[in-house]
Amino acid sequence: MKTIALCYPDLHYKIRDKKVFINGRLDFKAKYNNREIIDSYLISIQFPDNYPDYHPYVKETGGRIPGDYHKLKGDYLCLGTEMEVSCFFNKQKRIEPYINKLLIDYLFRFSYIEKYGEEPHGERSHGRKGKFEFYSEIFGTTDIPIIIDFLKLLLKDKIHGHQKCPCGSGKSLRNCHLQILITYSNISRN
């Protein structure tokens, strides 16, 4: 929390109804294709009871971002697919990278669209289609039955490295996608 106070002096730690929050103004500066955005947003970051085992959620409290721009139920900002955000957060288990990467990326994109009228570097689709795009990226395929087979493996208590990889390579999991499955199976169980 000391790093937050140093980097973002207008964000403040609060406890309300036994819930932990960081509230205030988040100032940032970011650049894409030589176009710089300097902006600020009023935000509220809510920490779940099982933090740091689970990532926090963020709301934009200034009323600037409309409800139809990548938001989740409860008006929380959609910083990526649940698995994507969980994976990123679980690697660090710290709030600073979460703010510096995921949150500022989201706010930068919105500011960029406001200023230039276009997405700076593409966006993931909403809902199921966005989840499919994410799984396509991590598993390296757009074949839905193969992605479903990978997801079934993620739900198992134990993944056996000697079985054939669902990707169709003919290799065993151990010599193909096992490490990716191990990484994401730990997160999917959480």
PDB file of C-alpha atoms in Angstrom, residues 151-160 181-182 185-186 188-189:
ATOM      1  CA  LEU A 151     -11.485 -26.722 -20.760  1.00  0.00           C
ATOM      2  CA  LYS A 152     -12.629 -30.184 -19.631  1.00  0.00           C
ATOM      3  CA  LEU A 153      -9.041 -30.954 -18.683  1.00  0.00           C
ATOM      4  CA  LEU A 154      -8.869 -27.723 -16.667  1.00  0.00           C
ATOM      5  CA  LEU A 155     -11.767 -28.910 -14.530  1.00  0.00           C
ATOM      6  CA  LYS A 156     -10.113 -32.201 -13.593  1.00  0.00           C
ATOM      7  CA  ASP A 157      -8.444 -32.623 -10.214  1.00  0.00           C
ATOM      8  CA  LYS A 158      -5.375 -34.121 -11.847  1.00  0.00           C
ATOM      9  CA  ILE A 159      -4.027 -33.774 -15.370  1.00  0.00           C
ATOM     10  CA  HIS A 160      -2.061 -36.756 -16.658  1.00  0.00           C
ATOM     11  CA  LEU A 181      -2.953 -26.399 -18.571  1.00  0.00           C
ATOM     12  CA  ILE A 182      -1.196 -26.509 -15.194  1.00  0.00           C
ATOM     13  CA  SER A 185      -6.006 -25.212 -13.887  1.00  0.00           C
ATOM     14  CA  ASN A 186      -4.736 -23.643 -10.655  1.00  0.00           C
ATOM     15  CA  SER A 188      -9.770 -22.060 -12.751  1.00  0.00           C
ATOM     16  CA  ARG A 189     -10.147 -23.919  -9.449  1.00  0.00           C
TER      17      ARG A 189
END
